[in-house]
JSON list of C-alpha atoms in Angstrom, two decimals:
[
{"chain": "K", "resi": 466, "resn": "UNK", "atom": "CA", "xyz": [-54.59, -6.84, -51.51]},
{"chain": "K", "resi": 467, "resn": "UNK", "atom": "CA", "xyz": [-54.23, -10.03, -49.91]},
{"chain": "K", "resi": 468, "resn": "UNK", "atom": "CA", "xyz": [-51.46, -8.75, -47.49]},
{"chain": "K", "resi": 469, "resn": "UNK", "atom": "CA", "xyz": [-53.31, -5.93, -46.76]},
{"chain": "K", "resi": 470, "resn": "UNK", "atom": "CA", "xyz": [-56.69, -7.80, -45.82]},
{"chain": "K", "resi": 471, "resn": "UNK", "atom": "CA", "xyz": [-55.23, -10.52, -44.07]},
{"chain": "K", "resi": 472, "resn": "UNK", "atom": "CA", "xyz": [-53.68, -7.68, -41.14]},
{"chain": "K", "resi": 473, "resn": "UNK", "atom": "CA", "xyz": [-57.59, -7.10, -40.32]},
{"chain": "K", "resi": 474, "resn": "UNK", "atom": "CA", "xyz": [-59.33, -10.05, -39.93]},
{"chain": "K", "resi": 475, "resn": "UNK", "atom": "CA", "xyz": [-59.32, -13.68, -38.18]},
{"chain": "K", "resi": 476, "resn": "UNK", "atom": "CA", "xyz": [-57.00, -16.11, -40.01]},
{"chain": "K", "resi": 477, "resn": "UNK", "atom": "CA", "xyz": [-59.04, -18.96, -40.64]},
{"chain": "K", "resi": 478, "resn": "UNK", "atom": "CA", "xyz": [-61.29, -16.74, -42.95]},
{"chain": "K", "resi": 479, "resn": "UNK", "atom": "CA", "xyz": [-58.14, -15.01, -45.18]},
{"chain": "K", "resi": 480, "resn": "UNK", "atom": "CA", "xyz": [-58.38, -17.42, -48.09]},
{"chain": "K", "resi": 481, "resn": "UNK", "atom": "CA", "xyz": [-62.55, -17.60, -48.03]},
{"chain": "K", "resi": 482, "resn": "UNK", "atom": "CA", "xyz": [-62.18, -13.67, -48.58]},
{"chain": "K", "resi": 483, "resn": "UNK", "atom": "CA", "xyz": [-59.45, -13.39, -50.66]},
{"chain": "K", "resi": 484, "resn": "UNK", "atom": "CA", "xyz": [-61.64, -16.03, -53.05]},
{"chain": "K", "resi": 485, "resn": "UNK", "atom": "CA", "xyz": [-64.74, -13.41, -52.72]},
{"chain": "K", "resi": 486, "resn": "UNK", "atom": "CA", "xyz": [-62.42, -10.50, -53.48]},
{"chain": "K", "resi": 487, "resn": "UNK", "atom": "CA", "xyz": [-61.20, -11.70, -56.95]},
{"chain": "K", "resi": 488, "resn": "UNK", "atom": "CA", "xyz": [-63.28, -9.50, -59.02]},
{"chain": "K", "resi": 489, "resn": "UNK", "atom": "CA", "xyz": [-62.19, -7.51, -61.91]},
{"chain": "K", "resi": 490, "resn": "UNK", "atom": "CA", "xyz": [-62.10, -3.96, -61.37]},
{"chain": "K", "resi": 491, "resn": "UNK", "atom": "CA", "xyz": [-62.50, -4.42, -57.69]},
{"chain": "K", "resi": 492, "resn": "UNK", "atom": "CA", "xyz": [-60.90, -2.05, -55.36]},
{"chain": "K", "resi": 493, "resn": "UNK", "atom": "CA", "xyz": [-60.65, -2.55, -51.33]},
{"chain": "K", "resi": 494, "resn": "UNK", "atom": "CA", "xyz": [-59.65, 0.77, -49.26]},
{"chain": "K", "resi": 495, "resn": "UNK", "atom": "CA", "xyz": [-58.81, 0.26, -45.44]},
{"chain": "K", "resi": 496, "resn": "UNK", "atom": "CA", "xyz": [-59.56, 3.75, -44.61]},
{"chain": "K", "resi": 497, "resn": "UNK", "atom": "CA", "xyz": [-59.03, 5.57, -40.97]},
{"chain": "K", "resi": 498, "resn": "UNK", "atom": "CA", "xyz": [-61.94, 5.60, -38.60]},
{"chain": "K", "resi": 499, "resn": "UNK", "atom": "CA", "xyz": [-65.28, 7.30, -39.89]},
{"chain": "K", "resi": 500, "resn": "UNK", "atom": "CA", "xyz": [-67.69, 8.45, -37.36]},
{"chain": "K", "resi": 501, "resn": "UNK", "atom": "CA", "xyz": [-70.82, 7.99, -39.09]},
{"chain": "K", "resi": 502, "resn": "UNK", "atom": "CA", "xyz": [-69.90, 4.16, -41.11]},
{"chain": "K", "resi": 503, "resn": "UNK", "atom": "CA", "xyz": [-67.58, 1.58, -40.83]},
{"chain": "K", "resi": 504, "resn": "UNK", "atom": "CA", "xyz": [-67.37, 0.81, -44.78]},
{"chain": "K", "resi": 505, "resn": "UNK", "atom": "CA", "xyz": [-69.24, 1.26, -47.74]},
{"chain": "K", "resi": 506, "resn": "UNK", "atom": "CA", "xyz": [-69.34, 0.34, -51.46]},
{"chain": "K", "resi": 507, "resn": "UNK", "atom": "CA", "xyz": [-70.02, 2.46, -54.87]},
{"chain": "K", "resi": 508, "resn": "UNK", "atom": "CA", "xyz": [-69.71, 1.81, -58.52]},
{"chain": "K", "resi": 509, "resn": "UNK", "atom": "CA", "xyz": [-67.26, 4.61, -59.87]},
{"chain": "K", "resi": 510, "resn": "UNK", "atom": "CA", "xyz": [-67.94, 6.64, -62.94]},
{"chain": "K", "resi": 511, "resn": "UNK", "atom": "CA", "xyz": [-65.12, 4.73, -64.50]},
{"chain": "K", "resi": 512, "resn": "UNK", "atom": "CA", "xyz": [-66.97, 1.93, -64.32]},
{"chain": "K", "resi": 513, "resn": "UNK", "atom": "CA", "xyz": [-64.82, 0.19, -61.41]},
{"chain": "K", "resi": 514, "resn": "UNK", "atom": "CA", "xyz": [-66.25, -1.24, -57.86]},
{"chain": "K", "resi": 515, "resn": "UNK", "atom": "CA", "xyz": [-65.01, 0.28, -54.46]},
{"chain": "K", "resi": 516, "resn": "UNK", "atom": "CA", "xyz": [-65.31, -1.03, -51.23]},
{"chain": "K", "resi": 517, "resn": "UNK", "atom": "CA", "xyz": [-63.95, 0.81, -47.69]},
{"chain": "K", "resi": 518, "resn": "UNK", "atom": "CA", "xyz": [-64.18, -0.03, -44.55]},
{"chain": "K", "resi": 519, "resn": "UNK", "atom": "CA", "xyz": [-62.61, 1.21, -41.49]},
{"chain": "K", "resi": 520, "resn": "UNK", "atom": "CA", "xyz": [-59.06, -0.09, -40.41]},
{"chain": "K", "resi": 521, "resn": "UNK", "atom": "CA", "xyz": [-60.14, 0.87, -36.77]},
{"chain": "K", "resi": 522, "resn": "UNK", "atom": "CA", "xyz": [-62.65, -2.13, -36.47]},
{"chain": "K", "resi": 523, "resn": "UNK", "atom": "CA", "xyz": [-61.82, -5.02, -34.10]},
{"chain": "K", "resi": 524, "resn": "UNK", "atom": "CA", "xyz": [-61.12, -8.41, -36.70]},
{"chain": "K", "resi": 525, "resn": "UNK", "atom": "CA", "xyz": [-64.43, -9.63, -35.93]},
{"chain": "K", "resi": 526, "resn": "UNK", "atom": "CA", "xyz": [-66.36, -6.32, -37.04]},
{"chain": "K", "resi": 527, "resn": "UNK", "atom": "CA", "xyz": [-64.13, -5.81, -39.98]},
{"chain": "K", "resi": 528, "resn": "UNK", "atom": "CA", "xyz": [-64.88, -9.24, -41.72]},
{"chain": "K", "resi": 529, "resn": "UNK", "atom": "CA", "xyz": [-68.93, -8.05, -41.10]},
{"chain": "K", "resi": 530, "resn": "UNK", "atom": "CA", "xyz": [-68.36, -4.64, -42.63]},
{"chain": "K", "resi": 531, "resn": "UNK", "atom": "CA", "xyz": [-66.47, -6.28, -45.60]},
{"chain": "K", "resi": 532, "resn": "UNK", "atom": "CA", "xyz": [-68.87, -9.14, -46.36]},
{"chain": "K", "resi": 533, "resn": "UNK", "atom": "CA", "xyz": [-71.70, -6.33, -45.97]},
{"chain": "K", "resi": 534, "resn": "UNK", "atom": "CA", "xyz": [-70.17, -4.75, -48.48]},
{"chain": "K", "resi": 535, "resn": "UNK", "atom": "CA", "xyz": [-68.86, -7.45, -50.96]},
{"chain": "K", "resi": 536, "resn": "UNK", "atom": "CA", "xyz": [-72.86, -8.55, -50.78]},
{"chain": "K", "resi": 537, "resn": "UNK", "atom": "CA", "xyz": [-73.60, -4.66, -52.25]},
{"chain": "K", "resi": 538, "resn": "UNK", "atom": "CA", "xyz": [-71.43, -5.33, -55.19]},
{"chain": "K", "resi": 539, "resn": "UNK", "atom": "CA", "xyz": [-73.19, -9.19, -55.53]},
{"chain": "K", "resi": 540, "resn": "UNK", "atom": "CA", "xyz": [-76.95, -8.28, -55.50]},
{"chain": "K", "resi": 541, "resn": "UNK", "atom": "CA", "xyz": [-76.08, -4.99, -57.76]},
{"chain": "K", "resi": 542, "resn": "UNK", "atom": "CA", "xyz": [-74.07, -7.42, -60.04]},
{"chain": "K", "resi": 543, "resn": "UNK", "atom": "CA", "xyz": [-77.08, -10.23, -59.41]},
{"chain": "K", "resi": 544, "resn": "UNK", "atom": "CA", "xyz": [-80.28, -7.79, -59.63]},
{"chain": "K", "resi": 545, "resn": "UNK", "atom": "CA", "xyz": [-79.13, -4.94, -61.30]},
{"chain": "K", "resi": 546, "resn": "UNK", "atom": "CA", "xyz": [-78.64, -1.46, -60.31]},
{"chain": "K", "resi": 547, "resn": "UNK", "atom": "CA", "xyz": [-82.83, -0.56, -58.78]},
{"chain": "K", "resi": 548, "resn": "UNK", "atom": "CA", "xyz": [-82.84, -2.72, -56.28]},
{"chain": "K", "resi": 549, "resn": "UNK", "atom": "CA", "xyz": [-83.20, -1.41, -52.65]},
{"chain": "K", "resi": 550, "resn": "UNK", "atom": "CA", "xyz": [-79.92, -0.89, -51.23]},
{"chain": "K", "resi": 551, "resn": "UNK", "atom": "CA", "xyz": [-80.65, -3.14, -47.93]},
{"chain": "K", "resi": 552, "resn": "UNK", "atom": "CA", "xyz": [-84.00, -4.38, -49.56]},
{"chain": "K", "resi": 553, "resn": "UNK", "atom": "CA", "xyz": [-84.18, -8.59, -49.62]},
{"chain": "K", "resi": 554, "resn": "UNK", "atom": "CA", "xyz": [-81.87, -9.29, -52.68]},
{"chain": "K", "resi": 555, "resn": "UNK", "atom": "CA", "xyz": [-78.97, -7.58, -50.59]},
{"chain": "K", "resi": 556, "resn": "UNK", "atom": "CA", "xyz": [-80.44, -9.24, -47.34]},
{"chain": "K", "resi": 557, "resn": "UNK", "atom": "CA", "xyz": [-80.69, -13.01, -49.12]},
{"chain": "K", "resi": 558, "resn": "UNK", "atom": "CA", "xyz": [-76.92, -12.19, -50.93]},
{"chain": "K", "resi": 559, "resn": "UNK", "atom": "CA", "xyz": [-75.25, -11.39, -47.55]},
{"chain": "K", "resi": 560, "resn": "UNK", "atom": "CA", "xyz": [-77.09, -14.63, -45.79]},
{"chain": "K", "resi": 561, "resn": "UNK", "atom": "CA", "xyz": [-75.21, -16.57, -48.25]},
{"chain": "K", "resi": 562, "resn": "UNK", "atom": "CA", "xyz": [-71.73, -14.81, -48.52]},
{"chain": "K", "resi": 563, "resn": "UNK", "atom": "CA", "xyz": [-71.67, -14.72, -44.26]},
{"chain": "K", "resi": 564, "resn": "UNK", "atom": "CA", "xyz": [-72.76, -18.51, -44.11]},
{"chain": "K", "resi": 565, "resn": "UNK", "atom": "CA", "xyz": [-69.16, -20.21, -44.55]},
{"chain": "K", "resi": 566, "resn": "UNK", "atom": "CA", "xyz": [-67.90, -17.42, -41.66]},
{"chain": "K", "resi": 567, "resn": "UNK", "atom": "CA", "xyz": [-70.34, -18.96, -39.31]},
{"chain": "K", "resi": 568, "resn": "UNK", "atom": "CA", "xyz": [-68.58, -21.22, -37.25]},
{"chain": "K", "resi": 569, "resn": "UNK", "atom": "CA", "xyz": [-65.60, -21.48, -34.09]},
{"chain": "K", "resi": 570, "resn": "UNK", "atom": "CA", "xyz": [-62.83, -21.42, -36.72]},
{"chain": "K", "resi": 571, "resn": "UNK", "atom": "CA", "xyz": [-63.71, -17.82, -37.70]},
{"chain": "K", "resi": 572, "resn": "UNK", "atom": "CA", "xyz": [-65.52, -16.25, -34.58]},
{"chain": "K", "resi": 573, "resn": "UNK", "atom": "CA", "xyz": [-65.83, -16.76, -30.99]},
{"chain": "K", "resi": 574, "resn": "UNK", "atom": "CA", "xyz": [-68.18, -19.44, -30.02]},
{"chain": "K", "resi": 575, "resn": "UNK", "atom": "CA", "xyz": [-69.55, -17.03, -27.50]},
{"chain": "K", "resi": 576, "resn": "UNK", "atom": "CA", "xyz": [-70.74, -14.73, -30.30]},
{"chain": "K", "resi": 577, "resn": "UNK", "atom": "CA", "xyz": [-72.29, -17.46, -32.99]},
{"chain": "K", "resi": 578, "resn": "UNK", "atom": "CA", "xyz": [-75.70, -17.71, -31.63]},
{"chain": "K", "resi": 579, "resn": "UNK", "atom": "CA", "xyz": [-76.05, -14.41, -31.72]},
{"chain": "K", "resi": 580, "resn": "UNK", "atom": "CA", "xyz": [-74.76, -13.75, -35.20]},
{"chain": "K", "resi": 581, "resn": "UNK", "atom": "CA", "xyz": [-76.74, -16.90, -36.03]},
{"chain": "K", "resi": 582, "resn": "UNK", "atom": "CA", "xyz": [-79.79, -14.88, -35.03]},
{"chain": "K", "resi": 583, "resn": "UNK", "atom": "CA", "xyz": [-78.78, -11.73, -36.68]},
{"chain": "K", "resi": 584, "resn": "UNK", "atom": "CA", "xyz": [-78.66, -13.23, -39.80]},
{"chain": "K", "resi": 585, "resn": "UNK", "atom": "CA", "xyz": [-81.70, -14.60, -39.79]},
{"chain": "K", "resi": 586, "resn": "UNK", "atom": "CA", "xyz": [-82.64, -11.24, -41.03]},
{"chain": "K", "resi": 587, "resn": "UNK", "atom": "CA", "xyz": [-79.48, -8.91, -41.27]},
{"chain": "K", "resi": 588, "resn": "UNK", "atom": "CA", "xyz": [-80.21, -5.36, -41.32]},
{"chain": "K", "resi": 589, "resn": "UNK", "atom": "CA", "xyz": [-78.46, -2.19, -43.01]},
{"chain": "K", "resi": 590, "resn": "UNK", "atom": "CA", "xyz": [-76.00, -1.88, -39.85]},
{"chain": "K", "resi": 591, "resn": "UNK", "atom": "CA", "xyz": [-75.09, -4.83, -37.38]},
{"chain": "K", "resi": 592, "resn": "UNK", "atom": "CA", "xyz": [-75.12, -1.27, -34.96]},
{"chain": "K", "resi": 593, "resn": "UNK", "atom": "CA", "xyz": [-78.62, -1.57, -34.71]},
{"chain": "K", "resi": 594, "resn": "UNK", "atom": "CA", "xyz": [-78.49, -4.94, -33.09]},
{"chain": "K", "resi": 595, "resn": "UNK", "atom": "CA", "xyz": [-78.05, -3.60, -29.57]},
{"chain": "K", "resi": 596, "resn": "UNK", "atom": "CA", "xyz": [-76.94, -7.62, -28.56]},
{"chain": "K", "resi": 597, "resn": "UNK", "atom": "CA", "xyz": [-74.66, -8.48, -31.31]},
{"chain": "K", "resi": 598, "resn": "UNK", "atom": "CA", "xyz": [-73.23, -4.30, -31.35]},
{"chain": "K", "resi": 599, "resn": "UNK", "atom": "CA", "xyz": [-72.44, -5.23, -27.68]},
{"chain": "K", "resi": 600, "resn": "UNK", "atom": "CA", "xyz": [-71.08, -8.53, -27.91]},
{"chain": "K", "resi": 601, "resn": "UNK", "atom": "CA", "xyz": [-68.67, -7.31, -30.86]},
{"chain": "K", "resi": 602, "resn": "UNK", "atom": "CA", "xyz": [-67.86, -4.02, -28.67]},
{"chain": "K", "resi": 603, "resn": "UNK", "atom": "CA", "xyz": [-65.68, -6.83, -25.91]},
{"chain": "K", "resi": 604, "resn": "UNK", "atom": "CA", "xyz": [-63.75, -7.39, -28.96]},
{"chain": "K", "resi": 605, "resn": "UNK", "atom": "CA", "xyz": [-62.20, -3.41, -29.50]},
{"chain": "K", "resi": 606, "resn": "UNK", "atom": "CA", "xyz": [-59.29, -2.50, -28.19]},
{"chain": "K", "resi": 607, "resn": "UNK", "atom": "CA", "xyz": [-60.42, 0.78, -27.39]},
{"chain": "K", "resi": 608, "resn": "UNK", "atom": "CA", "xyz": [-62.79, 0.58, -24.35]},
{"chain": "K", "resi": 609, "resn": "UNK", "atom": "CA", "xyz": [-62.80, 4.31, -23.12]},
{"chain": "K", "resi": 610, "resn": "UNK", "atom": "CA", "xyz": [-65.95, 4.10, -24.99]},
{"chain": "K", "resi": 611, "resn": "UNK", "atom": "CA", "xyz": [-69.07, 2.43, -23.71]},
{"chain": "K", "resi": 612, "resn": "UNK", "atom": "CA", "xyz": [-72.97, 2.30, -25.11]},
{"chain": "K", "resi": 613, "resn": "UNK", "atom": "CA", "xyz": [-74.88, 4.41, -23.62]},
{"chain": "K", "resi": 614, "resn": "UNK", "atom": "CA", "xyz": [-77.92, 1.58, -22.41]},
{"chain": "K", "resi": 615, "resn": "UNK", "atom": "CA", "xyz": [-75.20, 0.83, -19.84]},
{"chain": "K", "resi": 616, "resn": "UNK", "atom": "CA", "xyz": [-74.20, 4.21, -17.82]},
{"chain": "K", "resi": 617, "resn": "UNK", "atom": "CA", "xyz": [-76.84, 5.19, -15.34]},
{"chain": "K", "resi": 618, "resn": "UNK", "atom": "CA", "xyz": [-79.35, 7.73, -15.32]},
{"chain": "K", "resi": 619, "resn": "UNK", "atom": "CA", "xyz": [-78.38, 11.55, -15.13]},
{"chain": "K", "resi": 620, "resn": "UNK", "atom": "CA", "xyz": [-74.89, 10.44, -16.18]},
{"chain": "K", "resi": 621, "resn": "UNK", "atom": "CA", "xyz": [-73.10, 13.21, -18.53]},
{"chain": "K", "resi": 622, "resn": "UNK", "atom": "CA", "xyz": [-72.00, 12.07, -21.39]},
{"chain": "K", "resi": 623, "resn": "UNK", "atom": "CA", "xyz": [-70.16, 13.23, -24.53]},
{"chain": "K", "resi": 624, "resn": "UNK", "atom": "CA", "xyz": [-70.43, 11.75, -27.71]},
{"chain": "K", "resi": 625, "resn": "UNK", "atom": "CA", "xyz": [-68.14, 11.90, -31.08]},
{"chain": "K", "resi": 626, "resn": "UNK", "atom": "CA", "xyz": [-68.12, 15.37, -32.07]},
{"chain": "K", "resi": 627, "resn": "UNK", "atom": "CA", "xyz": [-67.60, 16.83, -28.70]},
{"chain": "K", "resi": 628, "resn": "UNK", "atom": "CA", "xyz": [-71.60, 17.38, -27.29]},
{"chain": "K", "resi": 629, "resn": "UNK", "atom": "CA", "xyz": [-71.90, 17.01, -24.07]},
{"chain": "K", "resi": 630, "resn": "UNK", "atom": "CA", "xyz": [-75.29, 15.32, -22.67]},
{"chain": "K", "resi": 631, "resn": "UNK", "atom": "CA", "xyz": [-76.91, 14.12, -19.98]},
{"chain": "K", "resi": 632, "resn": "UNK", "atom": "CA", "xyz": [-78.83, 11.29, -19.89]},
{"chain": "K", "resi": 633, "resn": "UNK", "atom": "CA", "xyz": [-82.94, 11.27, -18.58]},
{"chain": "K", "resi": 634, "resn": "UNK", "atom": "CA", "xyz": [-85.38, 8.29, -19.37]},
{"chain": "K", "resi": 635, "resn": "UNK", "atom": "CA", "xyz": [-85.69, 5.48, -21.08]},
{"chain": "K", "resi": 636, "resn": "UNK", "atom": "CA", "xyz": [-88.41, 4.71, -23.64]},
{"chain": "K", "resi": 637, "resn": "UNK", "atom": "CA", "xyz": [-89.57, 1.91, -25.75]},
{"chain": "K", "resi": 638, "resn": "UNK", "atom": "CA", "xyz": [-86.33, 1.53, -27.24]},
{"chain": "K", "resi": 639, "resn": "UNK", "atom": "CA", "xyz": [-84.10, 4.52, -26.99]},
{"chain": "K", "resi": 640, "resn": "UNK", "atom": "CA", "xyz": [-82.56, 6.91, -24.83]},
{"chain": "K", "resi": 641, "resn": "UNK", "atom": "CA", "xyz": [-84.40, 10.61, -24.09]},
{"chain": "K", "resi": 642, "resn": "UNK", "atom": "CA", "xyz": [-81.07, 12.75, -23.14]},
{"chain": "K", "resi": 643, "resn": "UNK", "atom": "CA", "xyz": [-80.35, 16.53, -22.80]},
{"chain": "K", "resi": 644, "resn": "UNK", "atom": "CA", "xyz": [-77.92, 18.64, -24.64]},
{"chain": "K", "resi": 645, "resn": "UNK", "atom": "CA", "xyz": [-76.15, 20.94, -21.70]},
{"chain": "K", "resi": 646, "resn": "UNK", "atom": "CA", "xyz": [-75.56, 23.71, -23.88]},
{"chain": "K", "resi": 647, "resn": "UNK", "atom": "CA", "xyz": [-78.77, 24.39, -25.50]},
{"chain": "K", "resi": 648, "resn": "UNK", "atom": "CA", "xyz": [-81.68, 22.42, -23.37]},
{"chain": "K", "resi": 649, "resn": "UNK", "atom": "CA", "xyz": [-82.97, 20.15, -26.16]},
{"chain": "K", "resi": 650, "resn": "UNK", "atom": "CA", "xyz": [-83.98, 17.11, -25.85]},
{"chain": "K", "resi": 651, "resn": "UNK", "atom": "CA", "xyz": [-83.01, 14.18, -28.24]},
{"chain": "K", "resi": 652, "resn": "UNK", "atom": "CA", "xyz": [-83.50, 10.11, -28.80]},
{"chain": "K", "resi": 653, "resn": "UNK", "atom": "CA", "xyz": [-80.31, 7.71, -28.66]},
{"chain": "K", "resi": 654, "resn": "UNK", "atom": "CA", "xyz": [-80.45, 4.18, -29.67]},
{"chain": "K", "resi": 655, "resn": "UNK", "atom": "CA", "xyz": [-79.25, 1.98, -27.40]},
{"chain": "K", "resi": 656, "resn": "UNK", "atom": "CA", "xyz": [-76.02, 1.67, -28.50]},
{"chain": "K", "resi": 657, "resn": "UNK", "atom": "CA", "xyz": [-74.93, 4.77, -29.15]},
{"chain": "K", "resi": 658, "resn": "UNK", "atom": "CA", "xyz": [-71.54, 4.74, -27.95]},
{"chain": "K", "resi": 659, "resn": "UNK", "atom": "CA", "xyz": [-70.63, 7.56, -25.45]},
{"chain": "K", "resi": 660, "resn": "UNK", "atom": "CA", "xyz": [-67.87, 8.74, -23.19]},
{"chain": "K", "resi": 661, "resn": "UNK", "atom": "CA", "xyz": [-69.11, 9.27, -19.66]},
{"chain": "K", "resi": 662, "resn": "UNK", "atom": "CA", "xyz": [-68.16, 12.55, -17.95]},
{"chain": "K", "resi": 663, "resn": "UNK", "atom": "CA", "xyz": [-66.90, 12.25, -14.44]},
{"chain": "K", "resi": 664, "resn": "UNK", "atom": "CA", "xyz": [-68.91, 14.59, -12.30]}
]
């Protein structure tokens, strides 16, 4: 496991993890990209604990997804199996686990304060954190993709599954866009990420 792991995140946190990861029945998947989540963790009917998360992730947004994850098996280990799976056992557990991460060793300095302000209160998906999403998305080394707060208005867009959309108004905090195909009209968050259409 410890080969494995150490291919997918920044060096100076390998042994920190590896030390977290030394549970008994504890199994860590890297699995290929999923649309929809970049890892998550379940107790198996055999009694075992599972964690995935996506091999696709830059090093910075892997070590996230896996701590996320490691604090699901923690607070259901710490508080039992009817606690809220985000509620503030998980919230309080991940604090702790991502505190030792939190410095220029592990992550960029440019980056810190903002995870330092993230995880003031962390919430189910670092996604929803339109700043720290963004600041994590100069890290991929895929950048055909962008979010879609920063094409302009009336671009065309497509987004994972092939849709194409174009994009109208802004409102409090999401996006009002168009499907082509069909006319309707439907909310983005921020940073939903997109692949602008040349006109």
């Amino acid at each position: 496991m410890q080969h494995t792991i150490s291919h997918y995140i920044p060096e100076a946190s390998i042994a920190k993890v590896i030390q977290l990861l030394e549970h008994d029945n504890l199994t860590v998947l890297v699995k290929k990209e999923r649309k929809t989540r970049h890892g998550d963790y379940r107790k198996l009917p055999n009694g075992k604990h599972q964690i995935t998360v996506n091999g696709s992730l830059n090093k910075y947004r892997f070590l996230i997804t896996l701590i996320h994850e490691i604090a699901h098996l923690e607070a259901y280990k710490n508080f039992g199996r009817f606690i809220k799976p985000h509620g503030v056992e998980w919230k309080r557990t991940f604090q702790y686990l991502m505190l030792p991460f939190l410095n220029p060793d592990v992550f960029p300095s440019e980056i810190l304060p903002i995870l330092a302000k993230h995880f003031k209160n962390p919430k189910a998906s670092s996604d929803t954190d339109v700043q720290l999403a963004y600041a994590l998305k100069q890290f991929d080394a895929n950048t055909d993709k962008t979010f879609i707060f920063e094409i302009p208005l009336q671009s065309t867009f497509k987004i994972y599954n092939g849709r194409i959309f174009k994009k109208l108004k802004k409102r409090r905090t999401r996006y009002e866009c168009v499907e082509v195909s069909t006319g309707k009209i439907y909310l983005f968050n921020a940073n939903a990420e997109v692949t602008i259409i040349d006109d």
